[in-house]
């Protein structure tokens, strides 16, 4: 789960990491009032779940409250990579002497959290990694023993020479590591971590991603979820306990199992079609899930045919068939559907579906080809 | 023969009284696996389908001499169940549970290592050693005894591949799902090593997906150490970056973990990557045929040149390398033709 910069900064401030004062605004007037309270030049920063906000014109400098109001009016409602800006963070502008990058990610290979720091901050860290990998320093942390102060100091020395700044930075790194564990983050990042003319080290940006698997015990963090910033279909899918990712194509897919769902999408592409989505109904055989899934797919106006691919193991094909029947009765979809049900109880499933005369294919490749063919007819 | 589980497996089921645990305990037993007990705190003394239930793993191990455990415990308690099994001396723990926080897995993994145990999963379908033992949730009906070892990060996609093999008359030794999470106990290399050392396994199918670099690492390992034919399939070629595709581990982040990179690495190691799971048997048959021809060639050479062992070994090594390259090139050509 992603949270906004202003929410991440609140978490940092709570942990004692220095961040500039700021508040979030949803209207230009609010932005004006916040800038007045801050009483010095501010940055007006769009709050959307996407990188490259600055380049897209979603981050601007305002000399005074009046300017902040005008900029907020421009930025609010702006489209950044397909996402509409609904909120802006109005925060004190800092004079920047140097910019660094610090972050913690879960490293899958070592099964440990890894610190990454770089004196080349303020730019896309992936770019730094690709062009000048020697400017990135990494340190694996023992997840049981935790980050030791000397390790934090060693990392800080990679960024600063001034001992006062090294100390400030080491303290920030210790606190950042605490945040990583406290909120069950999969990523925490400060880019850039700056020094200002009074030699203070300050986090002027913040990024925190939360491990979805840990949300059951992170109720406070889950409450930060911004439903306005998400696709309504994705929200419906999550509420229905489905994995769903919308795509640009026209063939709606409903599959059991994440790997098979991906493979089905890949085959759609391979045989000349374009998948409209990734959708995994999971391992259970709950017919209601099938109804929710078909509702989401048929709500996508791009979809011209629907492909249902079920390999029954634990999932029973007859349960899926019952769900399909309920969905057909409730939703009365006009989009053509092709099914492939194989494995556990596939014969019963075929009997249940018989009177609906849905085309049925026996193999993965054939069901994909059929779905593409049906989508073409629909044009 | 097989890897990790066999006729000597003595299994306990942790969470045996739950909905999933009780259902699968019966299925596992019906397959012929030696299920010696189950564990649910507070339910000791009862039984599930004739399987005795104990309060603790320690007690279960003492009474039954169990050597393997399978976990069907909900995410908030699953890590504790792994700790408990390993502490009780279980050397093989298979964790089926989906949805365990990665931070918890990072903390339990060092303990598993320290105790010399093996963890498979979490978020995995488990494994089947054909006609010997099944542990987990894979349907026992789709496998057939034979010489192919199957390893995968996925569940149903694995069934699809196994079914294609079975339909093509290519049976399996062991089929194993290592799990779709970011932090997993057993990776591709562990399984490749075990299959390479297992005499009855003659060839290997490896099914990967986007996210992480396990496939790239496996490719390097195969090039260096695996002599048996390997065919792969990689899911997620059309997945957009930055989105979690169902599995917690199936995500392209920061431009790394793409299917393209994985396929490139595997091809470089001489491993053909099938365009569809249903084409895996075809690729495997071709590769096995080529390996046989290659073997014959090597034998003839050995007979003719008895001068120096070192030389012949070197020659064989280069020969294997060059045929790998040829195979990779040949595969590409057939793949292109297929697409037309």
XYZ file of C-alpha atoms in Angstrom:
719
model
C 0.000 0.000 0.000
C 1.195 3.480 -0.851
C 0.716 6.517 1.362
C 1.165 10.176 0.451
C 4.235 12.277 1.098
C 2.459 14.353 3.762
C 1.418 11.173 5.596
C 4.930 9.754 5.391
C 6.299 13.042 6.724
C 3.911 12.784 9.688
C 5.329 9.322 10.443
C 8.875 10.694 10.158
C 8.113 13.691 12.391
C 6.587 11.374 14.985
C 9.821 9.348 14.987
C 11.879 12.535 15.433
C 13.190 12.960 11.885
C 13.402 16.695 11.053
C 10.951 17.722 8.304
C 9.927 21.271 7.310
C 6.571 22.467 8.703
C 3.625 21.927 6.362
C -0.044 21.025 6.003
C -2.225 19.498 3.334
C -4.796 21.525 1.384
C -7.671 20.544 -0.890
C -8.603 24.088 -2.004
C -6.593 27.189 -3.068
C -7.976 29.117 -0.074
C -6.698 26.475 2.324
C -3.314 26.661 0.610
C -3.317 30.450 1.124
C -4.096 30.064 4.830
C -1.423 27.431 5.396
C 1.202 29.552 3.616
C 0.184 32.479 5.851
C 0.647 30.362 8.979
C 4.058 29.125 7.811
C 4.971 32.771 7.245
C 7.844 32.241 4.791
C 8.155 31.076 1.143
C 6.578 27.669 0.562
C 6.555 24.732 -1.845
C 3.178 23.608 -3.213
C 3.464 19.863 -3.849
C 0.863 17.653 -5.527
C -0.022 14.515 -3.512
C -0.440 11.627 -5.957
C 0.783 8.018 -5.870
C 3.275 8.378 -8.708
C 6.910 9.389 -9.180
C 8.146 12.287 -11.305
C 5.730 14.869 -9.881
C 8.282 17.657 -10.266
C 8.909 16.983 -13.942
C 5.159 16.919 -14.569
C 4.810 20.425 -13.107
C 3.204 19.206 -9.904
C 5.748 20.802 -7.519
C 6.147 24.610 -7.446
C 7.776 27.362 -5.382
C 5.643 30.196 -3.979
C 7.144 33.428 -2.647
C 4.017 34.429 -0.671
C 0.511 33.170 0.299
C -1.084 34.819 -2.740
C 1.296 32.946 -5.072
C 0.609 29.715 -3.154
C -3.102 30.201 -3.772
C -2.621 30.688 -7.519
C -0.288 27.683 -7.813
C -2.602 25.478 -5.761
C -5.450 26.436 -8.111
C -3.284 25.298 -11.039
C -2.060 22.059 -9.490
C -5.326 20.875 -7.912
C -7.214 18.958 -10.595
C -4.067 18.550 -12.700
C -3.594 15.151 -14.386
C -0.274 13.490 -13.526
C 0.314 10.194 -15.333
C -3.407 9.461 -15.367
C -4.017 10.446 -11.739
C -6.025 13.544 -10.815
C -4.459 15.723 -8.114
C -6.909 16.103 -5.222
C -4.567 17.373 -2.520
C -1.482 19.554 -2.259
C 1.078 19.724 0.512
C 1.993 23.321 1.385
C 5.336 23.185 3.157
C 8.120 25.609 4.098
C 10.697 26.002 1.306
C 14.272 25.221 2.306
C 17.464 26.652 0.836
C 19.470 23.682 -0.332
C 23.229 23.347 0.039
C 23.521 19.598 -0.706
C 21.165 16.771 -1.639
C 21.568 13.101 -0.667
C 19.495 9.953 -0.963
C 18.768 7.529 1.885
C 16.418 4.579 1.812
C 15.711 1.100 3.147
C 14.308 -1.730 1.016
C 13.725 -5.400 1.613
C 16.415 -7.342 -0.251
C 14.923 -10.617 -1.415
C 18.161 -12.427 -2.142
C 19.745 -11.835 1.287
C 16.345 -11.866 3.066
C 17.420 -8.751 4.951
C 16.593 -5.045 4.993
C 19.201 -3.147 3.019
C 20.193 0.468 3.528
C 21.004 2.430 0.407
C 22.613 5.854 0.638
C 24.000 8.094 -2.060
C 25.492 11.584 -2.160
C 23.760 11.937 -5.547
C 20.301 12.798 -4.184
C 17.400 14.733 -5.608
C 17.246 12.685 -8.797
C 15.726 9.335 -9.654
C 17.791 6.779 -7.704
C 17.299 4.142 -10.404
C 18.978 6.501 -12.815
C 21.919 6.890 -10.424
C 22.087 3.091 -10.069
C 22.179 2.673 -13.843
C 24.609 5.471 -14.733
C 26.886 5.849 -11.704
C 26.514 2.755 -9.515
C 29.728 3.686 -7.671
C 27.802 6.563 -6.086
C 25.440 4.193 -4.240
C 26.470 2.557 -0.975
C 24.595 -0.459 0.353
C 24.568 -2.154 3.735
C 22.662 -5.273 4.716
C 21.216 -5.130 8.221
C 20.811 -8.187 10.420
C 17.019 -8.311 10.946
C 17.369 -9.956 14.354
C 20.083 -7.733 15.867
C 18.924 -4.535 14.158
C 20.830 -1.457 12.993
C 23.800 -0.608 15.230
C 24.793 3.034 15.785
C 28.269 2.462 14.315
C 26.642 1.186 11.105
C 24.522 4.328 10.903
C 27.662 6.447 11.415
C 29.552 4.529 8.728
C 26.742 5.207 6.273
C 26.552 8.879 7.309
C 30.278 9.308 6.621
C 29.576 8.299 3.015
C 27.410 11.421 2.722
C 28.966 14.094 4.927
C 32.406 15.276 6.115
C 31.235 17.700 8.770
C 31.040 15.702 12.039
C 28.008 17.667 13.170
C 26.154 16.700 9.985
C 27.359 13.093 10.264
C 25.811 12.923 13.736
C 22.524 14.427 12.567
C 22.411 12.022 9.630
C 23.263 8.950 11.736
C 20.456 9.838 14.109
C 18.047 10.194 11.152
C 19.125 6.781 9.796
C 18.501 5.117 13.176
C 15.024 6.652 13.304
C 14.292 5.733 9.698
C 15.125 2.108 10.485
C 12.703 2.256 13.427
C 9.941 3.553 11.134
C 10.638 0.722 8.651
C 9.869 -1.914 11.304
C 7.205 0.008 13.179
C 4.859 0.366 10.219
C 5.891 -2.875 8.431
C 7.205 -0.940 5.463
C 8.488 -2.568 2.311
C 10.256 0.688 1.439
C 11.142 3.923 3.231
C 12.934 6.662 1.363
C 14.127 10.247 1.799
C 15.018 11.813 -1.527
C 16.434 14.294 -1.061
C 17.850 14.532 2.406
C 19.275 18.052 2.330
C 21.601 20.316 4.229
C 20.532 23.953 4.570
C 22.615 27.135 5.089
C 22.423 26.699 8.880
C 24.078 23.299 8.430
C 20.985 21.326 9.431
C 20.119 17.964 7.832
C 16.440 17.899 6.840
C 14.120 15.460 5.017
C 12.312 17.517 2.392
C 10.638 14.552 0.722
C 9.321 11.254 2.117
C 8.160 7.995 0.644
C 6.800 5.003 2.561
C 5.276 1.851 1.061
C 3.567 -0.615 3.398
C 3.651 -4.417 3.073
C 0.039 -5.348 2.243
C 0.456 -8.587 4.195
C 0.973 -6.615 7.404
C -2.101 -4.379 7.144
C -4.072 -6.652 9.466
C -1.944 -5.365 12.353
C -1.381 -1.820 11.029
C -4.855 -0.385 11.470
C -3.554 3.177 11.996
C -1.577 2.978 8.785
C -4.410 1.416 6.831
C -6.616 4.308 7.926
C -4.279 6.542 5.897
C -5.401 4.873 2.678
C -6.640 7.551 0.269
C -9.579 5.979 -1.556
C -9.951 9.057 -3.789
C -6.479 8.405 -5.181
C -7.348 4.873 -6.270
C -9.192 3.299 -9.145
C -12.771 2.391 -8.003
C -12.465 -1.057 -9.636
C -9.318 -1.752 -7.610
C -11.159 -0.790 -4.420
C -14.065 -3.110 -5.309
C -11.604 -5.923 -6.017
C -9.840 -5.455 -2.701
C -13.135 -5.428 -0.813
C -14.074 -8.659 -2.600
C -10.690 -10.215 -1.709
C -9.565 -10.418 -5.337
C -6.243 -9.466 -6.927
C -6.976 -7.096 -9.783
C -4.790 -4.874 -11.936
C -6.411 -2.855 -14.748
C -4.627 -2.739 -18.125
C -5.279 -1.054 -21.467
C -6.510 -3.956 -23.632
C -9.937 -5.282 -24.531
C -9.960 -8.905 -23.364
C -11.217 -9.280 -19.813
C -9.554 -12.160 -17.947
C -10.745 -14.090 -14.902
C -8.343 -16.781 -13.717
C -7.595 -18.748 -10.547
C -4.039 -18.327 -9.306
C -1.647 -15.417 -9.853
C 0.886 -17.306 -11.982
C -1.758 -18.750 -14.283
C -3.455 -15.340 -14.514
C -0.181 -13.779 -15.660
C 0.468 -16.614 -18.108
C -3.044 -16.195 -19.531
C -2.409 -12.484 -20.122
C 0.914 -13.287 -21.769
C -0.773 -15.739 -24.139
C -3.445 -13.183 -25.053
C -0.620 -10.900 -26.137
C 1.244 -13.709 -27.852
C -1.728 -14.650 -30.020
C -2.350 -11.060 -31.083
C -4.783 -9.693 -28.481
C -4.461 -7.269 -25.581
C -5.495 -8.137 -22.014
C -7.823 -5.660 -20.263
C -6.771 -6.765 -16.807
C -5.059 -9.140 -14.446
C -7.592 -10.824 -12.170
C -6.958 -13.689 -9.784
C -9.995 -15.057 -7.941
C -7.685 -16.900 -5.560
C -7.641 -20.438 -4.303
C -11.012 -20.668 -2.608
C -14.212 -21.745 -4.328
C -16.503 -18.966 -3.146
C -19.126 -18.336 -5.902
C -19.613 -14.751 -4.661
C -16.025 -13.964 -5.685
C -16.852 -14.971 -9.226
C -19.837 -12.613 -9.248
C -17.733 -9.717 -7.942
C -15.023 -10.499 -10.496
C -17.412 -10.545 -13.437
C -19.036 -7.355 -12.211
C -15.639 -5.604 -12.215
C -14.753 -6.910 -15.675
C -18.090 -6.011 -17.260
C -17.889 -2.497 -15.753
C -14.762 -1.878 -17.850
C -16.094 -0.288 -21.045
C -13.015 -1.315 -23.041
C -13.759 -5.032 -22.626
C -15.019 -6.746 -25.800
C -14.770 -10.380 -24.723
C -14.349 -12.220 -21.437
C -12.026 -15.145 -20.915
C -12.560 -17.412 -17.908
C -9.709 -19.821 -17.274
C -9.935 -22.139 -14.256
C -7.571 -24.993 -13.445
C -9.375 -26.762 -10.654
C -7.269 -28.159 -7.874
C -8.477 -26.898 -4.560
C -10.757 -24.538 -6.437
C -13.707 -26.640 -7.543
C -14.922 -25.987 -11.055
C -18.573 -26.590 -10.088
C -18.378 -23.800 -7.492
C -16.958 -21.457 -10.117
C -19.726 -22.517 -12.512
C -22.348 -21.690 -9.865
C -20.790 -18.248 -9.498
C -20.868 -17.760 -13.265
C -24.565 -18.699 -13.346
C -25.403 -16.233 -10.553
C -23.432 -13.531 -12.327
C -25.172 -14.225 -15.653
C -28.577 -13.987 -13.968
C -27.731 -10.853 -11.969
C -25.627 -8.887 -14.407
C -27.024 -10.117 -17.752
C -23.767 -9.262 -19.536
C -23.916 -8.491 -23.258
C -20.189 -9.107 -23.753
C -19.386 -12.584 -25.138
C -17.819 -15.011 -22.663
C -15.631 -18.061 -23.350
C -14.801 -20.509 -20.564
C -12.283 -23.191 -19.918
C -12.880 -25.235 -16.784
C -10.553 -28.131 -16.211
C -9.503 -30.235 -13.229
C -11.555 -30.893 -10.082
C -15.294 -31.349 -10.838
C -15.006 -29.965 -14.384
C -17.740 -32.307 -15.676
C -20.279 -31.131 -13.117
C -19.340 -27.562 -13.992
C -20.066 -28.178 -17.669
C -23.486 -29.590 -16.780
C -24.309 -26.548 -14.651
C -23.369 -24.223 -17.503
C -24.953 -26.309 -20.300
C -28.184 -24.341 -20.689
C -26.331 -21.013 -20.971
C -24.553 -22.241 -24.123
C -21.278 -20.469 -23.333
C -18.511 -21.537 -25.719
C -16.090 -23.901 -23.959
C -12.487 -24.745 -24.871
C -10.371 -27.522 -23.423
C -6.865 -26.068 -23.502
C -5.227 -22.855 -22.345
C -4.072 -21.910 -25.838
C -7.470 -22.553 -27.429
C -9.461 -20.537 -24.912
C -7.148 -17.582 -25.452
C -7.450 -17.800 -29.249
C -11.224 -18.037 -28.991
C -11.432 -14.957 -26.743
C -9.366 -12.965 -29.233
C -11.551 -14.119 -32.116
C -14.723 -13.131 -30.237
C -13.301 -9.694 -29.427
C -12.570 -9.135 -33.131
C -16.135 -9.962 -34.139
C -17.347 -7.425 -31.608
C -15.538 -4.493 -33.234
C 13.679 -41.539 -6.065
C 12.689 -37.961 -5.435
C 13.712 -34.828 -3.585
C 12.869 -33.585 -0.070
C 9.962 -36.009 0.634
C 9.525 -39.750 0.070
C 8.253 -42.983 1.675
C 10.282 -42.205 4.814
C 8.477 -38.914 5.363
C 6.626 -38.828 8.698
C 4.356 -35.844 8.545
C 2.550 -33.743 11.115
C -0.048 -31.133 10.155
C 0.050 -27.864 12.117
C -3.405 -26.284 12.225
C -5.044 -29.646 11.506
C -8.399 -28.742 13.089
C -8.900 -25.637 10.911
C -10.981 -25.616 7.732
C -8.031 -25.892 5.329
C -5.924 -28.042 7.641
C -8.531 -30.754 8.176
C -9.521 -30.909 4.488
C -5.957 -31.209 3.230
C -4.832 -33.571 5.995
C -7.365 -36.056 4.637
C -6.293 -35.473 1.036
C -2.637 -35.894 1.954
C -3.375 -39.100 3.816
C -5.491 -40.398 0.927
C -2.511 -39.901 -1.410
C -0.571 -42.384 0.711
C 1.601 -39.984 2.696
C 2.526 -41.208 6.163
C 0.632 -38.643 8.271
C 1.497 -39.419 11.891
C -0.183 -36.555 13.703
C -1.591 -33.062 13.857
C -1.114 -30.081 16.152
C -3.629 -27.517 17.378
C -3.081 -25.870 20.775
C -5.978 -26.829 23.057
C -7.256 -29.658 20.860
C -4.810 -32.338 22.040
C -6.332 -35.783 22.567
C -8.860 -35.456 19.755
C -8.409 -36.769 16.217
C -9.071 -35.666 12.640
C -9.927 -38.474 10.191
C -8.151 -40.913 12.487
C -5.044 -38.727 12.775
C -4.154 -38.037 16.459
C -4.037 -34.354 17.473
C -1.454 -32.993 19.929
C -1.236 -29.685 21.817
C 2.378 -28.953 20.916
C 4.807 -29.888 18.160
C 7.285 -31.004 20.827
C 4.809 -33.582 22.107
C 3.890 -34.696 18.591
C 7.544 -35.246 17.683
C 8.210 -37.149 20.920
C 5.256 -39.488 20.409
C 5.411 -39.970 16.628
C 9.059 -39.370 15.598
C 7.780 -36.974 12.924
C 10.473 -35.487 10.634
C 8.372 -33.167 8.474
C 5.679 -30.592 9.168
C 3.156 -28.789 7.018
C 1.614 -25.516 8.229
C -1.984 -24.394 7.562
C -2.073 -21.743 10.272
C -3.474 -18.213 9.600
C -0.882 -15.461 8.884
C -0.763 -13.875 12.384
C 0.269 -17.246 13.903
C 2.157 -18.924 11.067
C 5.606 -17.591 11.942
C 5.207 -18.826 15.509
C 4.291 -22.218 14.046
C 7.525 -22.246 11.999
C 9.577 -21.360 15.120
C 7.793 -24.105 17.077
C 8.375 -26.794 14.437
C 12.063 -25.973 14.014
C 12.623 -25.746 17.776
C 11.087 -29.206 18.177
C 13.711 -30.620 15.829
C 11.696 -30.854 12.597
C 14.119 -30.624 9.700
C 11.657 -29.985 6.881
C 8.879 -27.405 7.290
C 6.444 -26.648 4.480
C 4.433 -23.463 5.038
C 1.314 -23.163 2.868
C -0.047 -19.994 4.536
C -0.482 -16.963 2.289
C -0.221 -13.429 3.639
C 2.635 -13.548 6.174
C 4.329 -10.131 6.631
C 7.782 -10.096 5.020
C 9.301 -8.582 8.166
C 8.252 -11.661 10.168
C 9.807 -13.965 7.584
C 13.081 -12.025 7.750
C 13.193 -12.714 11.496
C 12.393 -16.435 11.386
C 14.616 -17.369 8.435
C 17.965 -16.997 10.280
C 16.674 -19.373 12.988
C 15.679 -22.007 10.415
C 19.217 -21.820 8.975
C 20.854 -21.894 12.385
C 18.966 -25.089 13.279
C 19.955 -26.762 10.029
C 16.351 -27.093 8.891
C 14.767 -26.467 5.509
C 11.718 -24.254 5.035
C 9.643 -24.505 1.853
C 7.321 -21.541 1.205
C 5.465 -19.694 2.580
C 2.581 -18.970 0.205
C 3.280 -22.175 -1.701
C 1.295 -25.207 -2.874
C 3.788 -27.662 -1.334
C 5.181 -30.666 -3.167
C 4.512 -34.158 -4.446
C 7.022 -36.970 -4.864
C 5.024 -39.060 -7.281
C 3.594 -42.298 -5.840
C 5.507 -41.727 -2.577
C 4.242 -38.712 -0.677
C 2.318 -35.487 -1.068
C 2.584 -32.513 1.267
C 0.495 -29.421 0.662
C -2.394 -28.678 -1.645
C -1.373 -29.864 -5.129
C -3.968 -32.130 -6.744
C -2.557 -35.664 -6.731
C -4.585 -36.571 -9.800
C -2.518 -34.648 -12.350
C 0.890 -36.184 -11.676
C 2.376 -39.319 -13.190
C 5.533 -41.216 -12.294
C 8.528 -40.437 -14.500
C 11.816 -38.574 -14.779
C 11.020 -34.859 -14.872
C 11.626 -32.656 -11.848
C 9.324 -29.606 -11.714
C 10.004 -26.480 -9.660
C 7.873 -23.342 -9.682
C 7.030 -20.094 -7.881
C 3.373 -20.547 -8.705
C 0.411 -22.826 -7.918
C -2.141 -23.333 -10.667
C 0.370 -22.456 -13.378
C 2.453 -25.363 -12.107
C -0.575 -27.654 -12.376
C -0.983 -26.498 -15.979
C 2.646 -27.396 -16.733
C 2.478 -30.723 -14.886
C -0.728 -31.604 -16.724
C 0.906 -30.788 -20.084
C 3.831 -33.081 -19.178
C 1.541 -35.887 -18.031
C -0.571 -35.604 -21.211
C 2.624 -35.816 -23.282
C 3.605 -39.005 -21.455
C 6.400 -37.328 -19.532
C 6.014 -38.300 -15.882
C 7.629 -36.567 -12.906
C 9.852 -37.393 -9.936
C 8.999 -34.499 -7.634
C 6.892 -31.409 -8.344
C 7.561 -28.545 -5.971
C 6.112 -25.066 -5.528
C 8.545 -22.774 -3.700
C 6.082 -19.912 -3.147
C 5.175 -16.495 -4.465
C 6.336 -14.309 -1.566
C 9.339 -11.999 -1.390
C 11.037 -13.908 1.401
C 10.920 -17.667 0.885
C 12.860 -20.456 2.553
C 13.862 -22.567 -0.438
C 14.759 -21.015 -3.780
C 15.286 -22.277 -7.318
C 18.967 -23.023 -6.768
C 18.235 -25.268 -3.762
C 15.818 -27.290 -5.882
C 18.072 -27.386 -8.959
C 20.894 -28.715 -6.806
C 18.629 -31.397 -5.332
C 17.310 -32.424 -8.763
C 20.852 -32.526 -10.180
C 21.861 -34.893 -7.360
C 18.759 -37.067 -7.660
C 19.511 -40.033 -9.881
C 15.936 -40.651 -11.012
C 15.465 -37.075 -12.199
C 16.568 -36.926 -15.847
C 15.409 -33.436 -16.793
C 14.072 -30.315 -15.102
C 11.262 -27.812 -15.691
C 11.614 -24.448 -13.964
C 8.643 -22.074 -13.882
C 9.427 -18.525 -12.857
C 7.671 -15.207 -12.850
C 8.404 -11.492 -12.647
C 9.950 -9.945 -9.535
C 13.292 -10.397 -7.801
C 16.325 -12.051 -9.354
C 15.883 -15.703 -8.379
C 15.609 -16.779 -12.035
C 18.746 -14.863 -13.033
C 20.663 -16.445 -10.149
C 19.309 -19.845 -11.162
C 20.467 -19.276 -14.747
C 24.025 -18.663 -13.563
C 23.863 -21.782 -11.392
C 22.542 -23.928 -14.246
C 25.332 -22.808 -16.558
C 27.925 -23.742 -13.957
C 26.591 -26.875 -12.280
C 23.534 -28.437 -13.909
C 24.216 -31.166 -16.494
C 20.580 -32.239 -16.946
C 18.366 -30.615 -19.599
C 16.367 -27.661 -18.239
C 13.369 -25.958 -19.857
C 11.730 -22.867 -18.407
C 8.612 -20.743 -18.588
C 8.377 -17.196 -17.220
C 5.008 -15.645 -16.389
C 4.321 -11.910 -16.446
C 5.703 -10.718 -19.776
C 2.721 -8.344 -20.083
C 2.693 -7.209 -16.449
C 2.977 -3.441 -15.894
C 5.816 -2.189 -13.659
C 5.165 -1.246 -10.035
C 2.008 -3.355 -9.662
C 1.792 -6.403 -7.432
C 0.428 -9.211 -9.630
C -1.375 -11.273 -6.991
C 1.745 -12.798 -5.408
C 3.512 -10.443 -2.997
C 6.747 -11.255 -4.821
C 5.458 -10.759 -8.360
C 6.270 -7.109 -8.868
C 8.606 -5.241 -11.194
C 10.183 -2.583 -8.999
C 12.702 0.027 -10.040
C 12.965 -1.493 -13.514
C 14.310 -4.815 -12.216
C 12.645 -8.216 -12.134
C 11.211 -8.053 -15.656
C 10.356 -11.201 -17.610
C 12.574 -9.970 -20.428
C 15.686 -9.914 -18.217
C 14.934 -13.383 -16.877
C 14.373 -14.904 -20.310
C 17.596 -13.320 -21.554
C 19.571 -14.728 -18.614
C 18.093 -18.208 -19.071
C 18.716 -18.271 -22.828
C 22.276 -17.201 -22.149
C 22.651 -20.238 -19.879
C 21.352 -22.521 -22.654
C 17.877 -22.857 -21.159
C 15.053 -22.527 -23.694
C 12.020 -20.597 -22.452
C 8.690 -21.858 -23.781
C 6.176 -19.344 -25.121
C 3.277 -21.250 -23.555
C 3.167 -23.744 -20.674
C 1.656 -26.269 -23.072
C 4.808 -26.164 -25.209
C 7.110 -27.181 -22.361
C 7.002 -30.942 -23.178
C 7.970 -30.286 -26.811
C 10.993 -28.206 -25.824
C 12.001 -30.745 -23.207
C 11.794 -33.687 -25.622
C 14.005 -31.880 -28.122
C 16.550 -31.042 -25.477
C 16.640 -34.595 -24.113
C 17.158 -35.897 -27.651
C 20.040 -33.482 -28.229
C 21.608 -34.428 -24.896
C 21.487 -38.112 -25.913
C 23.169 -37.423 -29.233
C 25.745 -35.346 -27.463
C 26.416 -38.150 -24.982
C 26.964 -40.654 -27.800
C 29.417 -38.263 -29.440
C 31.344 -37.835 -26.223
C 31.543 -41.588 -25.648
C 32.975 -42.204 -29.113
C 35.564 -39.528 -28.565
C 36.578 -40.997 -25.230
C 37.187 -44.368 -26.867
C 39.341 -42.904 -29.628
C 41.582 -40.684 -27.530
C 43.093 -42.373 -24.518
C 46.145 -40.155 -24.456
C 45.337 -37.711 -21.718
C 42.395 -37.567 -19.352
C 42.805 -33.857 -18.778
C 42.527 -33.082 -22.467
C 39.423 -35.181 -22.923
C 37.748 -33.570 -19.937
C 38.512 -30.135 -21.329
C 37.156 -31.176 -24.691
C 33.969 -32.504 -23.168
C 33.512 -29.288 -21.256
C 33.843 -27.129 -24.347
C 31.641 -29.530 -26.255
C 28.886 -29.246 -23.674
C 29.181 -25.469 -23.752
C 29.068 -25.268 -27.525
C 26.068 -27.594 -27.803
C 24.307 -25.486 -25.182
C 24.860 -22.436 -27.357
C 23.693 -24.307 -30.438
C 20.612 -25.505 -28.635
C 19.824 -21.971 -27.526
C 20.212 -20.679 -31.089
C 18.152 -23.508 -32.517
C 15.419 -22.839 -30.004
C 15.213 -19.194 -30.913
C 14.730 -20.105 -34.544
C 11.943 -22.568 -33.834
C 10.307 -20.091 -31.505
C 10.259 -17.424 -34.215
C 8.835 -19.871 -36.718
C 6.093 -20.845 -34.283
C 4.994 -17.268 -33.849
C 4.589 -16.792 -37.589
